[in-house]
Amino acid sequence: MTDKNKPRPELLQRNRRIARSTLTVMIAFAAAKLISLAQTLIIAGVFGVGSELDAYVAANRIPELIVILISGGALTHAFIPIFSGFLAQGDLEAAWTLSSNLISTIFALALAISVAVFLLAPWLVANLVAPGFSAKTVQITVEMMRILLLSTIIFAVSGIFSGILNSHQHFLLPALAPIMFDIGILAGVLFLLPRIGVHGIAYGAVLGAALHFSIQLPGLFRYRMRWRFDLGLRNPQLWRVIRLMLPRIGGLGVFSLNFLVMNNIASRLGVGSVSALDWGWRLMQIPQTLLGTAMGIVIFPTLAALSELNDMTGKRDAMSGALRFILITSIPSAIGLIALGRPLISLLERGAFDASASALVYSTLSMFTLGLIVHSALEVVARSFYADKDTLTPLYAALGGAAINLVAAILLSDARAVDAGVLLNSIAETLPHAGIKRQVGNVSGLALANSLGVMFEVLSLLYILRRRWHGFHENALARTLLKTLVASLCMMAAIAIVDALWISTVSFHSLPFTILRLIVEGLVGTAVFAIVALLLKMQELSEIWIIIKPT
């Protein structure tokens, strides 16, 4: 490499910091996902895909929506750029005053909304969340929704804690917080589930929220956080955060409304449809969280700082580098998840599913996984706008995506979806009767609609960003996309060959052989991907090694 082509020392140092912070977050998220999978194994063994699990999934929709809207992405994406600006200027008094006012206001708002939802829960479940449920399932859903509202109040404050720490470039404790949340749920699954049934999962979620809150306190003490209960309604910076939040709340509301619509439709498609939709989404979320969310969390403070300095070149480099990382990791992950989906599901459910339930979950997983790449890319692309303090444009894109999602969900979840499901999955033909085939096609159609909506959202945002930033190294992104796709398709072909040989020669279906099958096929696929990538001279792999190797 010539001196001309070598990256600038400051750029290399920044990339190393971003890469290592991303690796830290990925490892923490991976641990959380492993714990979550342990929960899934136990829950699947107890409930399979049935009405009780349907009730828990539905009960969590509105409490989860409250957290997302008032203390999740909406708040942090508005809060971090302003709070980071005060830190960059050394104005700690203004920074801590803002955070104190925000914590007090958000806590009061979450408490008021939770009380209202607690009182309206029977009507919300019966008319909005799951109108297709039986009376007994509706009652169970209402009971668990009321329990889960306790966790929303805790998360309202804990989410701000994460934003404060991330603004200080401290990513470890916020990354450990989801692990603690999953440990809480696991405790509920292990110790409460056998005693009080599915309600034990809800109580475990409340415990997990408390642990999510507590694990971040040492970091706040380290940075000498200051807090007193004061709504700060006269603080102009608080209102500035709120103004930036409102479009983001709208965008997240649209995203959550999409899931409420899908949940509503799925509740009418037969027992297990809501659970299967949730299974497919949760499994797709494993690589999406490890790759897209981890990179988005780490790159956001850097993009915000570069935007504050009006460093256009730095923003292009940072965003393009993050997207290239997502492409070379999410494309093979998506194709690999589809190729290995059937043995993976059989490993997780361990006999709890019959052929119909397995087909339902796999078809849904496949359609969600088609959107893994764009879901991951959205984490970076949307944050590029938030770093520029533009929360309106992503809202408009989300509205367009939601319209596509809604129309496609209606079209793909009716009788015509059977043909689409069979065409895309080639799995419904193995099922015993037309009713099951129809359910598989209908539910997978809902997942496909979601992927199409997010794809429109990402492409429209990239088009606008390219015009605003006068490009973002799109030629390099296109080369990365093409080479990664070729290597991933070769990987998929290799996995298919090994899988066919395995099925024809191995007649055992026990847990150890399923694990061995996944390991063998996964290693062969990874090796083929690496060999093809080297033959195609994908420089991104060597660049990643240069960044993360010890100095």
Coordinates of C-alpha atoms in Angstrom, one line a residue:
M1 CA 0.0 0.0 0.0
T2 CA 1.4 3.4 -1.0
D3 CA 1.6 6.3 1.4
K4 CA -1.1 8.0 -0.7
N5 CA -3.5 5.1 -0.1
K6 CA -2.9 4.8 3.6
P7 CA -5.6 6.1 5.8
R8 CA -4.9 9.2 7.7
P9 CA -3.7 8.5 11.3
E10 CA -6.6 10.3 12.9
L11 CA -9.0 8.4 10.7
L12 CA -7.4 5.1 11.5
Q13 CA -7.5 5.9 15.2
R14 CA -11.2 6.8 15.0
N15 CA -12.0 3.7 13.0
R16 CA -10.2 1.5 15.6
R17 CA -12.1 3.1 18.4
I18 CA -15.4 2.6 16.6
A19 CA -14.5 -1.0 15.6
R20 CA -13.5 -2.0 19.1
S21 CA -16.5 -0.2 20.7
T22 CA -18.7 -2.0 18.2
L23 CA -17.0 -5.3 19.1
T24 CA -17.6 -4.7 22.8
V25 CA -21.3 -4.0 22.2
M26 CA -21.6 -7.0 19.9
I27 CA -20.1 -9.3 22.5
A28 CA -22.5 -8.0 25.1
F29 CA -25.5 -8.3 22.8
A30 CA -24.4 -11.8 21.9
A31 CA -24.4 -12.8 25.5
A32 CA -27.9 -11.3 25.9
K33 CA -29.1 -13.2 22.9
L34 CA -27.7 -16.5 24.3
I35 CA -29.6 -15.9 27.5
S36 CA -32.7 -15.0 25.4
L37 CA -32.3 -18.3 23.5
A38 CA -32.2 -20.2 26.8
Q39 CA -35.5 -18.6 27.7
T40 CA -36.9 -19.5 24.3
L41 CA -35.9 -23.1 24.7
I42 CA -37.7 -23.4 28.0
I43 CA -40.8 -21.4 26.8
A44 CA -41.0 -23.4 23.6
G45 CA -40.9 -26.7 25.6
V46 CA -43.7 -25.5 27.9
F47 CA -46.0 -23.7 25.5
G48 CA -45.0 -24.5 21.9
V49 CA -46.9 -22.2 19.5
G50 CA -50.2 -21.8 21.3
S51 CA -52.7 -19.5 22.9
E52 CA -50.8 -18.8 26.2
L53 CA -47.7 -17.6 24.4
D54 CA -49.9 -15.7 22.0
A55 CA -51.3 -13.9 25.1
Y56 CA -47.8 -13.0 26.4
V57 CA -46.7 -11.7 23.0
A58 CA -49.8 -9.6 22.6
A59 CA -49.7 -8.3 26.2
N60 CA -46.2 -6.9 25.6
R61 CA -47.1 -4.9 22.5
I62 CA -48.5 -1.7 24.2
P63 CA -46.0 -1.6 27.2
E64 CA -43.2 -2.1 24.6
L65 CA -44.7 0.7 22.5
I66 CA -44.7 3.1 25.5
V67 CA -41.0 2.4 26.1
I68 CA -40.0 2.8 22.5
L69 CA -41.9 6.1 22.1
I70 CA -41.0 8.0 25.2
S71 CA -37.7 6.6 26.4
G72 CA -36.3 4.4 23.6
G73 CA -35.0 5.5 20.2
A74 CA -37.1 8.7 20.1
L75 CA -35.5 10.2 23.2
T76 CA -31.9 9.1 22.8
H77 CA -31.8 10.2 19.2
A78 CA -33.0 13.7 20.2
F79 CA -31.1 13.8 23.5
I80 CA -27.6 12.6 22.5
P81 CA -26.7 15.3 19.9
I82 CA -27.6 18.1 22.3
F83 CA -26.2 16.5 25.5
S84 CA -23.0 15.6 23.5
G85 CA -22.8 19.2 22.4
F86 CA -22.7 20.5 26.0
L87 CA -20.1 18.0 26.9
A88 CA -17.9 19.0 23.9
Q89 CA -18.2 22.7 25.0
G90 CA -17.3 21.7 28.6
D91 CA -20.7 23.1 29.9
L92 CA -21.4 20.4 32.5
E93 CA -23.9 22.5 34.4
A94 CA -26.1 22.8 31.3
A95 CA -25.7 19.1 30.5
W96 CA -26.7 17.8 33.9
T97 CA -29.5 20.3 34.2
L98 CA -30.9 19.0 30.9
S99 CA -30.6 15.4 31.9
S100 CA -32.1 16.0 35.3
N101 CA -35.1 17.8 33.8
L102 CA -35.5 15.1 31.2
I103 CA -35.5 12.2 33.7
S104 CA -38.1 13.9 35.8
T105 CA -40.4 14.8 32.9
I106 CA -40.1 11.3 31.2
F107 CA -40.7 9.5 34.5
A108 CA -43.9 11.5 35.2
L109 CA -45.1 11.0 31.6
A110 CA -44.5 7.3 31.7
L111 CA -46.3 6.9 35.0
A112 CA -49.4 8.8 33.7
I113 CA -49.6 6.8 30.5
S114 CA -49.1 3.5 32.3
V115 CA -51.9 4.3 34.7
A116 CA -54.2 5.1 31.8
V117 CA -53.3 1.9 30.0
F118 CA -53.8 -0.1 33.2
L119 CA -57.4 1.1 33.4
L120 CA -58.1 0.8 29.6
A121 CA -56.3 -2.6 29.2
P122 CA -59.5 -4.8 28.8
W123 CA -60.8 -2.5 26.0
L124 CA -57.4 -2.2 24.3
V125 CA -56.8 -5.9 24.2
A126 CA -60.3 -6.8 23.0
N127 CA -60.6 -4.1 20.4
L128 CA -57.1 -3.1 19.3
V129 CA -54.3 -5.5 20.2
A130 CA -55.9 -9.0 19.7
P131 CA -59.6 -8.8 18.7
G132 CA -59.4 -12.4 17.4
F133 CA -58.6 -13.9 20.8
S134 CA -61.0 -16.0 22.9
A135 CA -62.4 -14.5 26.1
K136 CA -60.1 -16.5 28.3
T137 CA -57.0 -15.5 26.3
V138 CA -58.1 -11.9 26.4
Q139 CA -58.3 -12.0 30.2
I140 CA -54.8 -13.6 30.5
T141 CA -53.5 -10.9 28.1
V142 CA -55.0 -8.1 30.2
E143 CA -53.5 -9.5 33.4
M144 CA -50.0 -9.7 31.9
M145 CA -50.2 -6.3 30.2
R146 CA -50.9 -4.8 33.6
I147 CA -47.8 -6.5 35.1
L148 CA -45.6 -5.4 32.3
L149 CA -46.5 -1.8 32.7
L150 CA -44.3 -1.7 35.8
S151 CA -41.3 -2.4 33.6
T152 CA -42.2 0.5 31.3
I153 CA -41.9 3.0 34.2
I154 CA -38.5 1.6 35.1
F155 CA -37.3 1.6 31.4
A156 CA -38.4 5.2 31.0
V157 CA -35.5 6.3 33.3
S158 CA -33.1 3.6 32.4
G159 CA -33.2 4.5 28.7
I160 CA -32.0 8.0 29.5
F161 CA -29.1 6.5 31.6
S162 CA -28.0 4.7 28.4
G163 CA -28.0 7.9 26.4
I164 CA -25.9 9.7 29.1
L165 CA -23.3 7.0 29.1
N166 CA -23.2 6.6 25.3
S167 CA -22.6 10.4 25.0
H168 CA -19.5 9.9 27.2
Q169 CA -18.3 7.3 24.7
H170 CA -19.0 4.7 27.5
F171 CA -20.7 1.7 25.8
L172 CA -19.9 -1.2 28.2
L173 CA -22.6 -0.7 30.9
P174 CA -25.4 0.2 28.4
A175 CA -24.4 -2.9 26.5
L176 CA -24.5 -5.0 29.6
A177 CA -28.0 -3.7 30.5
P178 CA -29.9 -5.9 28.0
I179 CA -28.0 -8.9 29.5
M180 CA -29.4 -8.0 32.9
F181 CA -32.9 -7.6 31.4
D182 CA -32.7 -11.1 29.9
I183 CA -31.3 -12.5 33.2
G184 CA -34.4 -11.2 34.9
I185 CA -36.7 -12.8 32.3
L186 CA -34.7 -16.1 32.6
A187 CA -35.2 -16.0 36.4
G188 CA -38.9 -15.6 35.8
V189 CA -38.9 -18.5 33.4
L190 CA -36.9 -20.8 35.6
F191 CA -38.4 -20.1 39.0
L192 CA -41.8 -18.5 38.5
L193 CA -43.0 -20.2 35.3
P194 CA -43.4 -23.6 37.0
R195 CA -45.4 -22.1 39.9
I196 CA -47.7 -19.4 38.3
G197 CA -47.6 -20.3 34.6
V198 CA -47.1 -17.8 31.8
H199 CA -47.5 -14.9 34.2
G200 CA -44.0 -15.8 35.5
I201 CA -42.5 -14.5 32.3
A202 CA -44.1 -11.1 32.9
Y203 CA -42.9 -10.8 36.4
G204 CA -39.4 -11.8 35.2
A205 CA -39.6 -8.9 32.7
V206 CA -40.2 -6.5 35.6
L207 CA -37.2 -7.9 37.5
G208 CA -35.1 -7.6 34.3
A209 CA -36.1 -3.9 33.9
A210 CA -34.9 -3.3 37.5
L211 CA -31.6 -5.0 36.8
H212 CA -31.3 -3.0 33.5
F213 CA -31.7 0.2 35.6
S214 CA -29.3 -0.8 38.3
I215 CA -26.3 -2.0 36.2
Q216 CA -25.9 1.5 34.8
L217 CA -25.7 3.3 38.1
P218 CA -21.9 2.8 38.6
G219 CA -21.2 4.5 35.3
L220 CA -23.4 7.5 36.3
F221 CA -21.6 7.8 39.6
R222 CA -18.2 7.7 37.8
Y223 CA -19.3 10.8 35.7
R224 CA -20.8 12.4 38.7
M225 CA -24.3 12.7 37.4
R226 CA -26.4 15.3 39.1
W227 CA -30.2 14.9 39.5
R228 CA -33.1 16.4 41.4
F229 CA -36.8 16.1 40.7
D230 CA -37.6 19.1 38.5
L231 CA -39.7 19.0 35.4
G232 CA -37.8 22.0 34.1
L233 CA -40.6 23.2 31.9
R234 CA -38.9 26.6 31.6
N235 CA -35.6 25.1 30.3
P236 CA -35.4 25.9 26.5
Q237 CA -33.0 23.0 25.9
L238 CA -35.6 20.5 27.3
W239 CA -38.2 21.8 24.8
R240 CA -35.5 21.6 22.1
V241 CA -35.1 17.9 22.9
I242 CA -38.9 17.5 22.9
R243 CA -39.2 19.2 19.5
L244 CA -36.6 16.9 18.0
M245 CA -38.3 13.9 19.7
L246 CA -41.8 14.5 18.2
P247 CA -41.0 13.5 14.6
R248 CA -39.0 10.5 15.9
I249 CA -41.9 9.5 18.1
G250 CA -44.0 9.7 15.0
G251 CA -41.6 7.4 13.1
L252 CA -41.4 4.9 15.9
G253 CA -45.1 5.1 16.4
V254 CA -45.5 4.2 12.7
F255 CA -43.1 1.3 13.2
S256 CA -45.0 0.0 16.2
L257 CA -48.3 0.6 14.6
N258 CA -47.2 -1.7 11.8
F259 CA -46.7 -4.5 14.3
L260 CA -50.0 -3.8 16.0
V261 CA -51.6 -4.1 12.6
M262 CA -49.8 -7.3 11.9
N263 CA -50.7 -8.6 15.4
N264 CA -54.3 -7.7 14.8
I265 CA -54.4 -9.5 11.5
A266 CA -52.4 -12.5 12.8
S267 CA -54.8 -12.9 15.7
R268 CA -57.5 -13.7 13.1
L269 CA -55.4 -16.3 11.2
G270 CA -55.6 -19.2 13.6
V271 CA -54.0 -20.3 16.9
G272 CA -50.3 -19.9 16.9
S273 CA -50.1 -17.2 14.2
V274 CA -49.2 -14.4 16.6
S275 CA -46.5 -16.6 18.3
A276 CA -45.1 -17.7 14.9
L277 CA -44.8 -14.0 13.9
D278 CA -43.0 -13.3 17.1
W279 CA -40.7 -16.3 16.7
G280 CA -39.7 -15.3 13.2
W281 CA -39.1 -11.7 14.3
R282 CA -37.1 -12.6 17.4
L283 CA -34.8 -15.0 15.4
M284 CA -34.2 -12.4 12.7
Q285 CA -33.4 -9.9 15.4
I286 CA -30.5 -11.9 16.7
P287 CA -28.1 -11.0 13.8
Q288 CA -29.9 -7.6 13.3
T289 CA -29.1 -6.6 16.9
L290 CA -25.6 -7.9 16.8
L291 CA -24.7 -6.1 13.6
G292 CA -27.0 -3.2 12.8
T293 CA -28.0 -2.0 16.3
A294 CA -24.4 -2.4 17.7
M295 CA -22.9 -0.4 14.9
G296 CA -25.7 2.2 15.0
I297 CA -25.2 2.8 18.8
V298 CA -21.5 3.2 18.4
I299 CA -21.4 5.3 15.3
F300 CA -24.1 7.7 16.4
P301 CA -22.1 9.9 18.9
T302 CA -19.3 10.1 16.3
L303 CA -21.7 11.2 13.6
A304 CA -23.2 13.8 16.0
A305 CA -19.8 15.2 16.8
L306 CA -18.7 15.4 13.2
S307 CA -22.0 17.1 12.3
E308 CA -21.4 19.6 15.1
L309 CA -18.0 20.3 13.6
N310 CA -19.5 20.5 10.1
D311 CA -17.0 17.9 8.9
M312 CA -18.7 16.6 5.8
T313 CA -15.8 14.4 4.7
G314 CA -15.7 12.8 8.1
K315 CA -19.4 12.1 8.0
R316 CA -19.1 10.5 4.6
D317 CA -16.2 8.3 5.7
A318 CA -17.9 7.2 9.0
M319 CA -21.3 6.5 7.5
S320 CA -19.9 4.7 4.4
G321 CA -17.6 2.6 6.5
A322 CA -20.4 1.6 8.8
L323 CA -22.6 0.6 5.9
R324 CA -19.9 -1.5 4.3
F325 CA -19.4 -3.3 7.6
I326 CA -23.2 -4.0 7.7
L327 CA -23.2 -5.3 4.1
I328 CA -20.3 -7.7 4.5
T329 CA -21.9 -9.1 7.7
S330 CA -25.6 -8.9 7.2
I331 CA -25.8 -10.4 3.7
P332 CA -24.1 -13.7 4.6
S333 CA -26.0 -13.7 7.9
A334 CA -29.4 -13.4 6.1
I335 CA -28.6 -16.1 3.5
G336 CA -27.1 -18.3 6.2
L337 CA -30.1 -17.9 8.4
I338 CA -32.5 -19.0 5.6
A339 CA -30.2 -21.9 4.7
L340 CA -29.9 -23.1 8.3
G341 CA -33.4 -22.1 9.5
R342 CA -35.0 -25.5 9.6
P343 CA -32.4 -27.3 11.8
L344 CA -32.0 -24.1 13.9
I345 CA -35.8 -24.1 14.7
S346 CA -35.7 -27.8 15.4
L347 CA -32.9 -27.2 17.8
L348 CA -34.8 -24.5 19.6
E349 CA -38.2 -26.1 19.9
R350 CA -36.8 -29.7 20.6
G351 CA -40.0 -31.5 19.7
A352 CA -42.5 -28.9 21.0
F353 CA -43.6 -28.0 17.4
D354 CA -45.4 -30.4 15.1
A355 CA -44.7 -30.1 11.3
S356 CA -47.4 -27.4 10.9
A357 CA -45.9 -25.2 13.6
S358 CA -42.4 -25.6 12.3
A359 CA -43.5 -24.7 8.8
L360 CA -45.3 -21.6 10.2
V361 CA -42.2 -20.4 12.1
Y362 CA -39.8 -21.1 9.3
S363 CA -41.8 -19.4 6.6
T364 CA -42.2 -16.3 8.8
L365 CA -38.5 -16.3 9.6
S366 CA -37.6 -16.6 5.9
M367 CA -39.7 -13.5 5.0
F368 CA -38.4 -11.4 7.9
T369 CA -34.8 -12.5 7.1
L370 CA -35.2 -11.0 3.6
G371 CA -35.4 -7.7 5.4
L372 CA -32.4 -8.3 7.7
I373 CA -30.0 -6.3 5.5
V374 CA -32.3 -3.2 5.3
H375 CA -33.3 -3.4 8.9
S376 CA -29.5 -3.3 9.8
A377 CA -28.7 -0.6 7.4
L378 CA -31.6 1.6 8.7
E379 CA -29.8 1.7 12.1
V380 CA -27.0 3.7 10.5
V381 CA -28.8 5.6 7.7
A382 CA -31.5 7.0 10.0
R383 CA -28.9 8.0 12.6
S384 CA -27.1 10.0 9.9
F385 CA -30.1 12.3 9.7
Y386 CA -30.5 12.4 13.5
A387 CA -26.9 13.4 13.9
D388 CA -27.7 16.4 11.6
K389 CA -30.6 17.1 14.0
D390 CA -33.1 16.3 11.2
T391 CA -35.8 14.0 12.6
L392 CA -38.5 15.0 10.1
T393 CA -37.1 13.3 7.0
P394 CA -36.9 9.8 8.6
L395 CA -40.5 10.3 9.7
Y396 CA -41.6 10.9 6.1
A397 CA -39.7 7.9 4.9
A398 CA -41.2 5.8 7.7
L399 CA -44.7 6.9 6.7
G400 CA -44.1 5.8 3.1
G401 CA -42.7 2.5 4.3
A402 CA -45.7 2.1 6.6
A403 CA -48.1 2.6 3.7
I404 CA -46.4 0.0 1.7
N405 CA -46.3 -2.4 4.7
L406 CA -50.0 -1.9 5.4
V407 CA -51.1 -2.4 1.8
A408 CA -48.8 -5.4 1.3
A409 CA -49.9 -6.9 4.7
I410 CA -53.6 -6.8 3.6
L411 CA -52.8 -8.2 0.1
L412 CA -50.4 -10.9 1.2
S413 CA -52.4 -12.1 4.2
D414 CA -55.5 -13.0 2.3
A415 CA -56.2 -16.1 0.2
R416 CA -53.8 -15.1 -2.5
A417 CA -50.9 -15.3 -0.1
V418 CA -51.0 -19.1 -0.2
D419 CA -49.5 -19.0 -3.7
A420 CA -46.8 -16.4 -2.6
G421 CA -45.9 -18.5 0.4
V422 CA -45.5 -21.7 -1.6
L423 CA -43.5 -19.9 -4.3
L424 CA -41.1 -18.3 -1.9
N425 CA -40.7 -21.0 0.7
S426 CA -41.4 -24.3 -1.1
I427 CA -42.5 -25.7 2.2
A428 CA -46.3 -25.5 2.4
E429 CA -46.6 -28.4 -0.1
T430 CA -45.3 -30.7 2.6
L431 CA -48.2 -29.9 4.9
P432 CA -51.2 -32.1 5.5
H433 CA -54.1 -30.0 4.3
A434 CA -55.1 -26.7 2.7
G435 CA -56.0 -25.0 5.9
I436 CA -52.5 -25.2 7.2
K437 CA -51.0 -24.2 3.9
R438 CA -53.2 -21.1 3.9
Q439 CA -52.1 -20.2 7.4
V440 CA -48.4 -20.5 6.5
G441 CA -48.9 -18.3 3.4
N442 CA -50.9 -15.7 5.3
V443 CA -48.5 -15.3 8.2
S444 CA -45.4 -15.3 6.1
G445 CA -47.1 -12.7 3.9
L446 CA -47.2 -10.4 6.9
A447 CA -43.5 -10.8 7.5
L448 CA -42.7 -10.1 3.8
A449 CA -44.8 -6.9 3.9
N450 CA -42.7 -5.7 6.8
S451 CA -39.5 -6.3 4.8
L452 CA -40.8 -4.5 1.8
G453 CA -41.8 -1.5 3.8
V454 CA -38.4 -1.1 5.5
M455 CA -36.7 -1.6 2.1
F456 CA -38.5 1.4 0.7
E457 CA -37.6 3.4 3.9
V458 CA -33.9 2.7 3.5
L459 CA -33.7 3.3 -0.2
S460 CA -35.5 6.7 0.0
L461 CA -33.3 7.9 2.9
L462 CA -30.1 6.9 1.0
Y463 CA -31.3 8.8 -2.1
I464 CA -31.9 12.0 0.0
L465 CA -28.7 11.6 1.9
R466 CA -26.7 11.2 -1.4
R467 CA -28.1 14.5 -2.6
R468 CA -27.5 16.3 0.7
W469 CA -24.0 15.1 1.4
H470 CA -23.0 15.1 -2.3
G471 CA -22.4 11.4 -2.3
F472 CA -21.2 8.9 0.4
H473 CA -18.8 6.7 -1.6
E474 CA -21.6 4.8 -3.2
N475 CA -19.4 3.2 -5.8
A476 CA -17.4 1.5 -3.0
L477 CA -20.7 0.4 -1.4
A478 CA -21.9 -1.0 -4.7
R479 CA -18.7 -3.1 -5.1
T480 CA -19.0 -4.3 -1.6
L481 CA -22.6 -5.3 -2.1
L482 CA -21.9 -7.2 -5.3
K483 CA -18.9 -9.1 -4.1
T484 CA -20.6 -10.0 -0.8
L485 CA -23.7 -11.2 -2.6
V486 CA -21.6 -13.5 -4.8
A487 CA -19.7 -14.9 -1.9
S488 CA -22.9 -15.4 0.1
L489 CA -24.6 -17.2 -2.7
C490 CA -21.6 -19.6 -3.1
M491 CA -21.9 -20.1 0.7
M492 CA -25.6 -21.0 0.4
A493 CA -24.9 -23.5 -2.4
A494 CA -22.2 -25.2 -0.3
I495 CA -24.6 -25.4 2.7
A496 CA -27.3 -26.8 0.5
I497 CA -25.0 -29.6 -0.8
V498 CA -23.8 -30.5 2.7
D499 CA -27.3 -30.5 4.0
A500 CA -28.5 -32.8 1.2
L501 CA -25.6 -35.2 1.9
W502 CA -26.4 -35.0 5.6
I503 CA -30.1 -35.9 5.2
S504 CA -29.3 -38.7 2.8
T505 CA -26.6 -40.3 5.1
V506 CA -27.6 -39.5 8.7
S507 CA -30.8 -40.9 10.0
F508 CA -30.5 -39.7 13.5
H509 CA -32.5 -36.7 14.7
S510 CA -31.4 -36.3 18.3
L511 CA -30.3 -33.0 19.8
P512 CA -26.5 -33.7 19.6
F513 CA -26.8 -34.6 15.9
T514 CA -28.9 -31.4 15.2
I515 CA -26.1 -29.4 16.9
L516 CA -23.5 -31.2 14.9
R517 CA -25.4 -30.6 11.7
L518 CA -25.5 -26.9 12.4
I519 CA -21.8 -26.7 13.3
V520 CA -20.7 -28.7 10.2
E521 CA -22.9 -26.7 7.8
G522 CA -22.0 -23.4 9.4
L523 CA -18.3 -24.1 9.2
V524 CA -18.4 -25.2 5.6
G525 CA -20.5 -22.2 4.7
T526 CA -18.1 -19.8 6.5
A527 CA -15.1 -21.4 4.9
V528 CA -16.6 -21.1 1.4
F529 CA -17.6 -17.5 2.0
A530 CA -14.0 -16.6 3.1
I531 CA -12.4 -18.4 0.2
V532 CA -14.6 -16.7 -2.4
A533 CA -14.2 -13.3 -0.7
L534 CA -10.4 -13.7 -0.9
L535 CA -10.6 -14.7 -4.6
L536 CA -12.8 -11.6 -5.2
K537 CA -10.2 -9.5 -3.3
M538 CA -12.7 -8.0 -0.8
Q539 CA -10.4 -5.4 0.8
E540 CA -13.0 -4.8 3.6
L541 CA -11.9 -8.0 5.3
S542 CA -8.3 -6.9 5.5
E543 CA -9.3 -3.4 6.5
I544 CA -11.3 -4.8 9.4
W545 CA -8.4 -6.9 10.5
I546 CA -6.0 -3.9 10.4
I547 CA -8.5 -1.9 12.5
I548 CA -9.2 -4.5 15.2
K549 CA -5.7 -6.2 15.5
P550 CA -3.7 -5.3 18.6
T551 CA -1.4 -2.3 18.1

